[in-house]
Every structure is written in C-alpha cells, then in structure tokens.
Coordinates of C-alpha atoms (C1' of nucleotides) in Angstrom, one line a residue:
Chain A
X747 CA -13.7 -8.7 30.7
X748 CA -15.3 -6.7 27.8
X749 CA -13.7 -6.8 24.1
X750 CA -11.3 -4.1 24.1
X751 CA -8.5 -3.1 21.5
X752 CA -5.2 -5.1 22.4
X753 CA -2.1 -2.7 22.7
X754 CA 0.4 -3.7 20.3
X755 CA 2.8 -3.3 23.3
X756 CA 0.4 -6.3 24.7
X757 CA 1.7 -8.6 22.4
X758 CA 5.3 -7.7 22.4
X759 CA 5.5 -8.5 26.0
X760 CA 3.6 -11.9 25.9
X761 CA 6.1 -13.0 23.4
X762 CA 8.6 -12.1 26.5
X763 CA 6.9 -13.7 28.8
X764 CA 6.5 -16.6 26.7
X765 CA 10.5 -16.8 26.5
X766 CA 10.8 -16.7 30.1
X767 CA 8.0 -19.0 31.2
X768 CA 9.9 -21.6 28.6
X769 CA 13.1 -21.1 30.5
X770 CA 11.2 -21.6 34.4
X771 CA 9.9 -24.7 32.6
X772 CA 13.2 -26.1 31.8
X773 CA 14.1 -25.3 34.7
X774 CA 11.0 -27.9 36.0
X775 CA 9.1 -24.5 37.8
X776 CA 5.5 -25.2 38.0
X777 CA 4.0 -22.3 39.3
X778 CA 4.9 -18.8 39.2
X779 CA 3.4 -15.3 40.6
X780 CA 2.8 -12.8 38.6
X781 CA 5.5 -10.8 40.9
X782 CA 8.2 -13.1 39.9
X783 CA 7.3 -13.4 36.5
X784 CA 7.3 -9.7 36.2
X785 CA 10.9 -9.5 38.1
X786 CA 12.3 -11.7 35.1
X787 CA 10.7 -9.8 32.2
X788 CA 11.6 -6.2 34.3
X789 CA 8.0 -5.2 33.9
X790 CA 5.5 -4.1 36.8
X791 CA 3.7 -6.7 38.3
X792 CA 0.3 -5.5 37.7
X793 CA 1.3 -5.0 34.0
X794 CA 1.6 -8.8 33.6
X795 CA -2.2 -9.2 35.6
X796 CA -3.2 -6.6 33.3
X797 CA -1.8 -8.1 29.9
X798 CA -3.2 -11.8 30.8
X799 CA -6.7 -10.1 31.8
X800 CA -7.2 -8.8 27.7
X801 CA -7.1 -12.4 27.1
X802 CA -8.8 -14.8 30.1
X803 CA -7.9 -15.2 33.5
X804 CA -5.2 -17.8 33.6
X805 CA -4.4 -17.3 37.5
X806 CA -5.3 -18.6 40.5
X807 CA -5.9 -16.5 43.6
X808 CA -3.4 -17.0 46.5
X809 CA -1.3 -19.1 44.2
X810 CA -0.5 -17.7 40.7
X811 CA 0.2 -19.2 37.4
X812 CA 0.9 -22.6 36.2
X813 CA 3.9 -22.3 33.9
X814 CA 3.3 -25.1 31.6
X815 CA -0.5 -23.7 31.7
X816 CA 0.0 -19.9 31.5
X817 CA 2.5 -20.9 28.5
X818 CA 0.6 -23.2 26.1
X819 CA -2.0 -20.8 26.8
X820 CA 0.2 -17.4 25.7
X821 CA 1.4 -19.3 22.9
X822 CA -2.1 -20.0 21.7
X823 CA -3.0 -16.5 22.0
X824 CA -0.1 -15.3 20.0
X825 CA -0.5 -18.2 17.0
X826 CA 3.0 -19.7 17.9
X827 CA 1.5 -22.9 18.4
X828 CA 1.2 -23.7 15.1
X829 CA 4.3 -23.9 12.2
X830 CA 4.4 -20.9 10.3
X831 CA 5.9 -21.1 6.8
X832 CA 7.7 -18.4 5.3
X833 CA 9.2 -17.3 2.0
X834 CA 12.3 -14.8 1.4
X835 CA 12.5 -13.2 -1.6
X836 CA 15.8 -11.6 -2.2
X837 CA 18.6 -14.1 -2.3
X838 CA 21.9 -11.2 -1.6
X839 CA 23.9 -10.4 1.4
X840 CA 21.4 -10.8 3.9
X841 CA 18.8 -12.8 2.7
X842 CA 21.6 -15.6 2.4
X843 CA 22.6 -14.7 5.8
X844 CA 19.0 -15.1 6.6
X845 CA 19.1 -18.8 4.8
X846 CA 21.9 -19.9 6.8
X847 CA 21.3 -18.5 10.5
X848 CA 18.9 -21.8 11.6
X849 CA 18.2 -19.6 15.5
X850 CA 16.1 -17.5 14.4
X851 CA 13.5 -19.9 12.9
X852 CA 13.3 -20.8 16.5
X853 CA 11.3 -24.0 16.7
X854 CA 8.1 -23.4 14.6
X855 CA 8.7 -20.3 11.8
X856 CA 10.4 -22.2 8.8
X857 CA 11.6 -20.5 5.4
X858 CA 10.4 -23.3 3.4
X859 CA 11.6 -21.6 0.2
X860 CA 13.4 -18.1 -1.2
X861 CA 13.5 -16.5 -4.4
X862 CA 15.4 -14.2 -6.6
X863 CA 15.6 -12.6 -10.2
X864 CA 18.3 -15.1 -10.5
X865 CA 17.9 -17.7 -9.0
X866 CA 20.6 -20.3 -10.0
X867 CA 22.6 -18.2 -7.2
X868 CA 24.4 -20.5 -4.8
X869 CA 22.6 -19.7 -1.3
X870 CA 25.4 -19.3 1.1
X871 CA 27.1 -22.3 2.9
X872 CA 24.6 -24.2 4.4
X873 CA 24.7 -24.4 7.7
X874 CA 25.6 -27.9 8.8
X875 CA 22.8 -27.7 11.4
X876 CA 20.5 -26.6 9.0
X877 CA 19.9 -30.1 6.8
X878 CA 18.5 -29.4 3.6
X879 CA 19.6 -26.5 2.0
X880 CA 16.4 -24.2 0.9
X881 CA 15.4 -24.4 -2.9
X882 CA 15.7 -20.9 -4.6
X883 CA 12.7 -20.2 -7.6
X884 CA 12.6 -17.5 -9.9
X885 CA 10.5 -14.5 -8.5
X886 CA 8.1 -15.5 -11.6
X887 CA 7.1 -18.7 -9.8
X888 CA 6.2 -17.2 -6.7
X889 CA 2.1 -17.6 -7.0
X890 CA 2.2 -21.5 -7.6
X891 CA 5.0 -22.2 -5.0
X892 CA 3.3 -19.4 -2.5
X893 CA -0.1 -21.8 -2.8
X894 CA 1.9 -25.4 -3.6
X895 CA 4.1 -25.1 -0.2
X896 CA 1.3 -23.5 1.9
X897 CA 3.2 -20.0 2.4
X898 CA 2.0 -17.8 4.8
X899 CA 4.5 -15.0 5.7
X900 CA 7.2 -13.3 3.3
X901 CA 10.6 -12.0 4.1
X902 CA 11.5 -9.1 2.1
X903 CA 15.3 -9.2 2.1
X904 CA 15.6 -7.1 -1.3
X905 CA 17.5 -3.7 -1.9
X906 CA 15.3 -1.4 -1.1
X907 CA 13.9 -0.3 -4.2
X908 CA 12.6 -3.6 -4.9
X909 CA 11.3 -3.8 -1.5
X910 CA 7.6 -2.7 -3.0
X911 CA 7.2 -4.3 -6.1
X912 CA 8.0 -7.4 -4.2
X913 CA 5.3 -6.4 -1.6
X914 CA 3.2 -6.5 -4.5
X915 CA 3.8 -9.8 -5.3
X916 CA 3.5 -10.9 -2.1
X917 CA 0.0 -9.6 -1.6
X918 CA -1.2 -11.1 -5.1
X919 CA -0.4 -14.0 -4.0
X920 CA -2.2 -13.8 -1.2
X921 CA 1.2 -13.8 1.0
X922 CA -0.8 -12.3 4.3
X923 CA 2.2 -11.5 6.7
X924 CA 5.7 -9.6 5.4
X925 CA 8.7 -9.3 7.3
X926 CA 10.4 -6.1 5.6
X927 CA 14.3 -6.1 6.0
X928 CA 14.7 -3.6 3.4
X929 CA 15.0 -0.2 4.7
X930 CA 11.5 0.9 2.7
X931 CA 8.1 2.2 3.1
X932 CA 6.2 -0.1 1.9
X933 CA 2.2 0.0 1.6
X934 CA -0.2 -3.7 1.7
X935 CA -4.0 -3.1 1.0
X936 CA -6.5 -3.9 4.3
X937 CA -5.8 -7.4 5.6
X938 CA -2.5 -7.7 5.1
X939 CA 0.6 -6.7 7.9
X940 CA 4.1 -5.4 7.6
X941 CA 6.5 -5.5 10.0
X942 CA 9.9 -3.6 9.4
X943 CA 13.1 -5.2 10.8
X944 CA 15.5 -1.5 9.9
X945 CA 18.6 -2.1 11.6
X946 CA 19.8 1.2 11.1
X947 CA 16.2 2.6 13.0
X948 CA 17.8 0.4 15.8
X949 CA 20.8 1.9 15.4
X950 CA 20.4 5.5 15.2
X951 CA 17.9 4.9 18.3
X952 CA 20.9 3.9 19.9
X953 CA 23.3 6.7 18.9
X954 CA 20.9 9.2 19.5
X955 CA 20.6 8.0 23.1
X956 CA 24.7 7.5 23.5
X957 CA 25.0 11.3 22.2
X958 CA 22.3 12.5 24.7
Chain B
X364 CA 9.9 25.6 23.5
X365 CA 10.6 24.3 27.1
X366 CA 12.6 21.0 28.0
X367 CA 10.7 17.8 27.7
X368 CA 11.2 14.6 28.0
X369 CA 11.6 13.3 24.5
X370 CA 9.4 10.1 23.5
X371 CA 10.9 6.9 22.2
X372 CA 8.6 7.0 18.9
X373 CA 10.1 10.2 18.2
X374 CA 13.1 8.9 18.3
X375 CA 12.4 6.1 16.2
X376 CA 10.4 8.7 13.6
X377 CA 13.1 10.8 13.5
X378 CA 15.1 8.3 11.8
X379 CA 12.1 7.2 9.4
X380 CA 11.7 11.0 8.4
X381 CA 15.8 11.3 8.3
X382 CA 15.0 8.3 5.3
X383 CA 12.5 9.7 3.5
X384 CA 14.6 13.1 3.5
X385 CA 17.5 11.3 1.8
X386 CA 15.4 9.9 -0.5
X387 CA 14.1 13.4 -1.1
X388 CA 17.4 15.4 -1.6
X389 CA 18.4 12.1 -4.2
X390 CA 15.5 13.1 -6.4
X391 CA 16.7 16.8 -6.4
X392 CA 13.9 18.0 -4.1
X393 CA 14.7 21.5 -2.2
X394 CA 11.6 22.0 0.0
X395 CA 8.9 19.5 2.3
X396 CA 5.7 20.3 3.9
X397 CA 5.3 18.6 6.9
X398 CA 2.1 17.1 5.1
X399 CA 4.3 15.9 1.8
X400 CA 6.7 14.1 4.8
X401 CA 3.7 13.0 6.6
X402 CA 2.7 11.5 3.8
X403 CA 5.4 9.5 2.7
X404 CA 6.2 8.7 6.0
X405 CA 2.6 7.1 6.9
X406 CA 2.5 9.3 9.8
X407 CA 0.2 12.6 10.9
X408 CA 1.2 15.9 9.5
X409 CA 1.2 17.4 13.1
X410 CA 3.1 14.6 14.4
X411 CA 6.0 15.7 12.4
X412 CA 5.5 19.1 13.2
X413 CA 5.5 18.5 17.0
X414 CA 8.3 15.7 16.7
X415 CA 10.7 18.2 15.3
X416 CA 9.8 21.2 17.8
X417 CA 11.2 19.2 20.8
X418 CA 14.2 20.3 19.3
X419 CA 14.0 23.7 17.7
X420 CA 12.2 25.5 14.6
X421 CA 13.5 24.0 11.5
X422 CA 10.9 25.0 9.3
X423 CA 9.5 28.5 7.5
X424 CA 6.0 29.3 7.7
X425 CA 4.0 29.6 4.5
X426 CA 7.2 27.7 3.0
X427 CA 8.0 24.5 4.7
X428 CA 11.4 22.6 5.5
X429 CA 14.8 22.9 3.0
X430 CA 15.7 19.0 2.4
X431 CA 18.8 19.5 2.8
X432 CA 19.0 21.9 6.2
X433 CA 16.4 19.5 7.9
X434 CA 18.4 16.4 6.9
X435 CA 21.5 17.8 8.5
X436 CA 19.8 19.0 11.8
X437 CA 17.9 15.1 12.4
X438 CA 21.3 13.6 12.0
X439 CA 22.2 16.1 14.2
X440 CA 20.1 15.6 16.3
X441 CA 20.6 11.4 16.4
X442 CA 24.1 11.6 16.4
X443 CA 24.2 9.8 12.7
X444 CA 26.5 12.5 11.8
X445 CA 29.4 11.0 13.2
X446 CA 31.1 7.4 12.1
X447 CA 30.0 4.9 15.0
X448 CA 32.7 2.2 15.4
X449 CA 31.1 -0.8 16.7
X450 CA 32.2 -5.0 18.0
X451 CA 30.8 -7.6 17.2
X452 CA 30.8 -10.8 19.5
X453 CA 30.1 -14.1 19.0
X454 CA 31.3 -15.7 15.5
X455 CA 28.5 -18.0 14.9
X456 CA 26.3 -18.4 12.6
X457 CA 23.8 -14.9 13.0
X458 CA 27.5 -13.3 14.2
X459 CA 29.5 -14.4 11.2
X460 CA 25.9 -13.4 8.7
X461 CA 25.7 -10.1 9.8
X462 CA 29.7 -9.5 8.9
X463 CA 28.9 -10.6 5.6
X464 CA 25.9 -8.5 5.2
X465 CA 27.4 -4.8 4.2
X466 CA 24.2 -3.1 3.8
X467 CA 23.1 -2.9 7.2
X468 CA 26.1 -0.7 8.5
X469 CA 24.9 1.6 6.2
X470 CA 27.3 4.6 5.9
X471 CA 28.2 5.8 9.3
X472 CA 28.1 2.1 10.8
X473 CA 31.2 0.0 10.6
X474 CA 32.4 -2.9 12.6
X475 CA 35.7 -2.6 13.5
X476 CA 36.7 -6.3 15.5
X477 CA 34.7 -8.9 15.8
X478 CA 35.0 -11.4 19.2
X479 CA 34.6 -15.0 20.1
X480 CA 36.3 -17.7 23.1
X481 CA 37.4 -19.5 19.4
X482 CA 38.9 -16.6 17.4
X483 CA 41.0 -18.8 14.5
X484 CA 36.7 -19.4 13.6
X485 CA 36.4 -18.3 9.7
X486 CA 34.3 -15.5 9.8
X487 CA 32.2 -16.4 6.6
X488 CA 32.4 -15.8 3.1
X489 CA 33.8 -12.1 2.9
X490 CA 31.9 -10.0 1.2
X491 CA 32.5 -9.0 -2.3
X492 CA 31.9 -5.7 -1.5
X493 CA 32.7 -5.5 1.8
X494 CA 36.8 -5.4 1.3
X495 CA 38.9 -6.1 4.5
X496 CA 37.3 -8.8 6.0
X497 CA 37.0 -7.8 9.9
X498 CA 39.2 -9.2 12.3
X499 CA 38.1 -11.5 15.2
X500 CA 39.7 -11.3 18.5
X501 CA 39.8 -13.9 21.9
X502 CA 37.4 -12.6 23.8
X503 CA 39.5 -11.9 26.5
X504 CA 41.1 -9.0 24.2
X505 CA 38.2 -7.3 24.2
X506 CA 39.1 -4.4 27.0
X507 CA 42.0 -3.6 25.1
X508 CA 41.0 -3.7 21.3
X509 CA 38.2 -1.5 22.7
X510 CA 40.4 1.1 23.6
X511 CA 42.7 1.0 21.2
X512 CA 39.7 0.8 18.3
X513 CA 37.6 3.5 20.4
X514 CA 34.8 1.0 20.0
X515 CA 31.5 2.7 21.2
X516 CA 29.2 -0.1 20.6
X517 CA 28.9 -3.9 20.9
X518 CA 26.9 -6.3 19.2
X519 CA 25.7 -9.3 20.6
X520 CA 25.5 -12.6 18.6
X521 CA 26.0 -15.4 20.6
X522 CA 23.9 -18.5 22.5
X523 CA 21.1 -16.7 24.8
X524 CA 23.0 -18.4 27.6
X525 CA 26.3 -16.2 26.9
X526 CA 24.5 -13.0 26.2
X527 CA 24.6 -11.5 29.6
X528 CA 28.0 -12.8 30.5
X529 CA 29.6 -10.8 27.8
X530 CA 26.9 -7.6 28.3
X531 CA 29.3 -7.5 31.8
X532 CA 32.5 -7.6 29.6
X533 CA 31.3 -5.0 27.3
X534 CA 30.3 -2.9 30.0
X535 CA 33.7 -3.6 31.6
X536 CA 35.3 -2.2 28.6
X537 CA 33.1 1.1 28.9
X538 CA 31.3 0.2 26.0
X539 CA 27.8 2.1 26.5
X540 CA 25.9 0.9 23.8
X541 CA 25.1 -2.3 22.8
X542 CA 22.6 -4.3 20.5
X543 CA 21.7 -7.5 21.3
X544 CA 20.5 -10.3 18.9
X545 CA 20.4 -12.9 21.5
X546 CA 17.0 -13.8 22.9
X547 CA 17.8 -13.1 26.6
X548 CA 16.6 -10.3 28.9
X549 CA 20.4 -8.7 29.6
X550 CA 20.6 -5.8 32.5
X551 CA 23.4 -3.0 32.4
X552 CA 23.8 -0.2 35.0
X553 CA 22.6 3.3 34.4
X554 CA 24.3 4.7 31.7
X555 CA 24.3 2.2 29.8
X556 CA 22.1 0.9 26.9
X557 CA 20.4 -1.5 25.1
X558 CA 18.5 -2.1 22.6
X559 CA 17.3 -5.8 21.7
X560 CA 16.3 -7.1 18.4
X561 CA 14.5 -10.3 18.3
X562 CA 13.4 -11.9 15.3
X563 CA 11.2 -13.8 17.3
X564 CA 9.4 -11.6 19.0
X565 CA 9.0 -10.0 15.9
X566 CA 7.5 -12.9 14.4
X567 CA 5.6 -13.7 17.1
X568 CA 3.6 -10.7 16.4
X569 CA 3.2 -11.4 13.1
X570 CA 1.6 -14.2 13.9
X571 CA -0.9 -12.7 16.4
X572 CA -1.9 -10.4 13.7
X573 CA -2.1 -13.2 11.4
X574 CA -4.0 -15.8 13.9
X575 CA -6.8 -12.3 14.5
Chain C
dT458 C1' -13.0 -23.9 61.7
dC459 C1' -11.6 -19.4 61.3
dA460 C1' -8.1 -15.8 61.2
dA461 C1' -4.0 -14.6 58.7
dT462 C1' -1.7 -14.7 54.5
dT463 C1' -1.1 -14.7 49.6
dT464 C1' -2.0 -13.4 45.2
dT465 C1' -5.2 -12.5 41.3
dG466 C1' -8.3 -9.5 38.6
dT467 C1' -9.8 -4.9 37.8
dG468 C1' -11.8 0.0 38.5
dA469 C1' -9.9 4.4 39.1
dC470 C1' -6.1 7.4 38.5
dT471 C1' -2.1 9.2 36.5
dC472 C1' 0.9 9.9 33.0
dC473 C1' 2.2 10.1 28.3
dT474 C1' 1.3 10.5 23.2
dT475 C1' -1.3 11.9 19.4
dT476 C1' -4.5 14.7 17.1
dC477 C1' -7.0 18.9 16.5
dA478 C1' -7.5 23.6 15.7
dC479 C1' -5.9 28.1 15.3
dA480 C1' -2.8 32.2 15.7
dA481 C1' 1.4 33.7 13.7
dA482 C1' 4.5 34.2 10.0
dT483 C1' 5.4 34.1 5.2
dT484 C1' 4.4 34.1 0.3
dT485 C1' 1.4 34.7 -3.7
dT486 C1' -2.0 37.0 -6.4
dG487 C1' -4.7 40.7 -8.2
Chain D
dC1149 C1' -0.2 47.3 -1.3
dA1150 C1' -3.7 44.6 0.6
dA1151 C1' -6.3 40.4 0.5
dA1152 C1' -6.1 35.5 -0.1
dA1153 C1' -3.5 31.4 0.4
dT1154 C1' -0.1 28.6 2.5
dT1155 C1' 2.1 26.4 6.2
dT1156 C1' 4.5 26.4 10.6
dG1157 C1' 4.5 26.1 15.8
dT1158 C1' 1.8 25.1 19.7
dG1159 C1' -1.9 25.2 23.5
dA1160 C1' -5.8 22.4 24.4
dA1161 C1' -8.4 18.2 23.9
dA1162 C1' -8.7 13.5 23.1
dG1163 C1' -7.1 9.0 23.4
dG1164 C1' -4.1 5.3 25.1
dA1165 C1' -1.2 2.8 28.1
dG1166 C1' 0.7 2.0 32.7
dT1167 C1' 0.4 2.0 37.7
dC1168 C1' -2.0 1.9 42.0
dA1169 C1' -4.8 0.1 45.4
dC1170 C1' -8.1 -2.9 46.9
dA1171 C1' -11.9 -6.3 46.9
dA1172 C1' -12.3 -11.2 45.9
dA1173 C1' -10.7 -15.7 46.0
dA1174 C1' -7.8 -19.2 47.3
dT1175 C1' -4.4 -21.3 50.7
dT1176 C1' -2.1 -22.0 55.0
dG1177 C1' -1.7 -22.6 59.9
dA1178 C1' -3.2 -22.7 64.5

DNA sequence: TCAATTTTGTGACTCCTTTCACAAATTTTG
DNA sequence: CAAAATTTGTGAAAGGAGTCACAAAATTGA
C-alpha cells in the first residue's frame, strides 16, 4: 500500500487493540480473526483490516492474525516497545496524585522525576507499590535533569496559568512530547506534540449527552 | 436551521470555546468575533460559526457574540449549568487520587459518595481545600445512596478486571452516566453512557507521534 | 487433487466533517 | 443618508474516515 496520512483515530484504536490482543495472550490465544478481534474492541471488522493495512499486512488469508505476532508488531508501530521517560512539573493536588497512582505508568512510561517552584514539598504518600519515591527539583534545574535522566515526555500538572510558561520550558529543553493536565491552550513550535488530558472536556461531553 | 445530528467534536469544542469564554468575561471582555474565538481556540473561524448554528443564532452580524450571553447559552446548551452529583468507585490508589484532587470537579462537579467491597479504606490525604472529606460506602450500598444522593454519574476507578462488573451495578442503580478510568472495554444498554479516559492510550499516542 | 470454506487486503462507495465563499444584516464613516 | 466596512449564518465544495463487497490467498475435507 502507498504512503498515506494516518488518521489520528488509527492510532487510538491500535492502542485498543493492543490492550485486547495482550488480554487473548494471557489468555494463551494464538490466533485471532480480524472478526473476533473487532467483536472485543466493538469496532467493524473491516475497520481493523483497514487500520493494520496503513501499516503492513500482518494477516494471513483463511486464517487471521497471530496474537503474539500482530501484538509485538502494533506495539512497534505505536513506540510502546521501548520505555518512555517522563517528567511532571507541577507537584499540587494532582500532580501528587499523579506520583502516587503506579497503573497508569502501565509497564513501560515511567515519571523518572517531577518538579515544582518548591520543591522541598513532600510528594504524597508513596505508594507502597511504587518503590522509590520520585525526587522533586526546582523548576530551574529542569534543562540538566531533562538531558542527565534522558527525558522525553513532560506532564504538565500545573494551575493553569502556569501551564504555558512551563510548555516553554519544556520545549527549551528539548522536552518533545507534553501531556497537558492543566485545563489550558497551550502552543509548542513545529516538532513538538501536546496532548490535553481536560477532565472537565470529558465531563461536560458527558453532561451534555445525559441532558439530550 | 433544520435538525441535525450533532458531531462529537462539537461537542467537545463547545466546551473548549465555553473556556476560552470564561477566560474572556474574567478579563472584562463584552464582545467575540468568531475569528478572535477561533483564534484563541486554535480552531477555524467558520467552524465556530457552524458549531454554534446547530443550535441557534447567538451572534449579531457586523457585531459578533456578547461574552457573557454566549457563555450562558453553551452551558446551556451542555448541561454545565446545572450542579452534577457524581460516585466514585473503587478506593484505590487512582480512586482515592482523584478525591484528593479538587480542581478537576471544577465548579459544577462534585462527588458526593465514594464506593469500594473495603469501605473502612482511608480515602487519602484530604484535601486542604477540599473540606468534608467524601464518604465511602460498601459497595453493596450503592442502589440506595444513589437514590437518596440523586447521584447521576459514576466514576470508575478500580482493577480493569472489576470495571465491568460494577458498570452493571451502576447501571442497576439508574445511573446513566459514567466515566471510566479503568482500562477495559465496558458495554451498557442504550441509554446509557460512557465515556473512557485512558491514560494509556493517551500516551500511547504520544508515543506514535514521538517514534514518527 | 480439487471443490468448498475461510478470511485477508483493498478499491469503490457512502457518509460525515471541515472549509470556503458569499449573501444578509448591522455598524461606522464621510 | 449613502457608501464602505464588518461580521454573521449558511449553501456548496472539498476533504477525510468508515463501510461494503469482492478478488486473492490460504486451509480444510472429501
């Protein structure tokens, strides 16, 4: 198949496949149809074909998919193969909660260190899961550690009229990826991504559809 | 204008521009152009325009919108006018975060019980801020603390494993909205919703972009 | 071995969303 | 007061994304 732009839609549902092929393989499944694969995501069958076909064809005729395959090979598309490391800047409320909630690192994104104006702030309980608690830095130090621990993503968990300046920072430091948390428009030169996390987007979604 | 079925994104734009309207009226601002709201938003003047005709005319040609008046009718409009009382189940470690973390039931969110099959569980630091810390409930409570709470939406914070099993509670109990954390395909029956919000996925697209 | 069956990969079609472009309505300016 | 300027609301065009339907490839069974 020709190069054609990926639909951002594309890559959300690989990352649901991906979740679902890791469950079939726990469960010792070795093949699966794209059918059966599209039942468990609720998607349409020929949306999963079509997805996979962006990328390589990973199937075989009159068979279907090897799950242990068709995984390691969605997980290399997506670049959660490798371990991600992360930075949150923004020690409150959240990005505490964020410090001390171990699931959502799932297996290979780790926050490997977190910052704050003030950064002698105790950083919640630590989760007796976690193991070592995370070291907090003053904001100031954020270029050497950013380059020292190999940082490639930033949380922004920040009020919200921080959210930019910290964006900033980020992007000098040639942080590529952000994960905003703060309820904020915030702007990165070419080459670098955003992704909001608004929970209150979510949530007026879901009022507006429960009024309607 | 004719009915139409209203898109998602607008939806989810309404609540950006609902936002950047705040912001707005804060700084004393009477009167938007579609193109000043565009712009701030990140979004095409027109695509405001046509997001806000699905649902009437709000606007004055050769003038624009008044702040205040197009504020009023989006919240309308997504229901954030009105105090949503919401239950939160599973005390764990993301559950017992996001009751410590004020700022995301910004305003007209509040969570009124919290749930879990081992209620005595601390439910984290409380909040500063946050004052009454919220009570948690056996799980088998939950039809009637619903009720008597007039609890409209539920919140999902346990294991993946649990996730759907207490989807089917929550739909027992009539409550038709829920937001689920854990990272597990749940089904309700028509009428109901959800919405899922999946840090993983979310990073997992990060990392695509990244990896591109 | 060959017909029947299964299931992928993909061109064509449909449907939905966004953008463009302009008439209509209002204000401003001379 | 009329012409110029502004800005909305919307029909039409363009652009994407999702679904269908079928040829191609592989397997199974007789």
């Amino acid at each position: 198949m020709k190069y054609q732009k990926i639909p951002e839609a594309t890559i959300r549902r690989l990352s649901r496949y991906s979740r679902c092929l890791e469950e079939m393989d726990e469960k010792g499944e070795k093949v699966v149809s794209s059918a059966q694969l599209a039942n468990k995501c609720i998607v349409n069958p020929a949306q999963v074909r079509k997805d996979l076909a962006y990328f390589g064809e990973f199937g075989i005729r009159g068979v279907g998919y090897y799950v242990k395959d068709l995984l390691n090979n969605i997980k290399k598309i997506l670049g959660s193969d490798k371990e991600w490391r992360m930075a949150l800047v923004g020690v409150g409320n959240l990005g505490s909660s964020l410090l001390a909630y171990k699931d959502f690192l799932k297996q290979n994104y780790t926050i490997v260190a977190a910052f704050d104006i003030d950064p002698p702030k105790v950083i919640g309980r630590v989760s007796e899961k976690l193991g070592k608690p995370v070291e907090v830095f003053h904001i100031n130090r954020i270029k050497d550690v950013v380059k020292e621990r190999k940082i490639e993503i930033g949380l922004i968990t920040t009020p919200p009229s921080e959210a930019q300046g910290v964006a900033d920072l980020l992007v000098e430091a040639e942080v590529r990826g952000i994960l905003n948390f703060a309820p904020a428009q915030i702007t990165v030169p070419e080459g670098f991504v955003v992704k909001d996390v608004f929970f209150t987007t979510i949530l007026d979604n879901l009022a507006y559809l429960l009024s309607n």
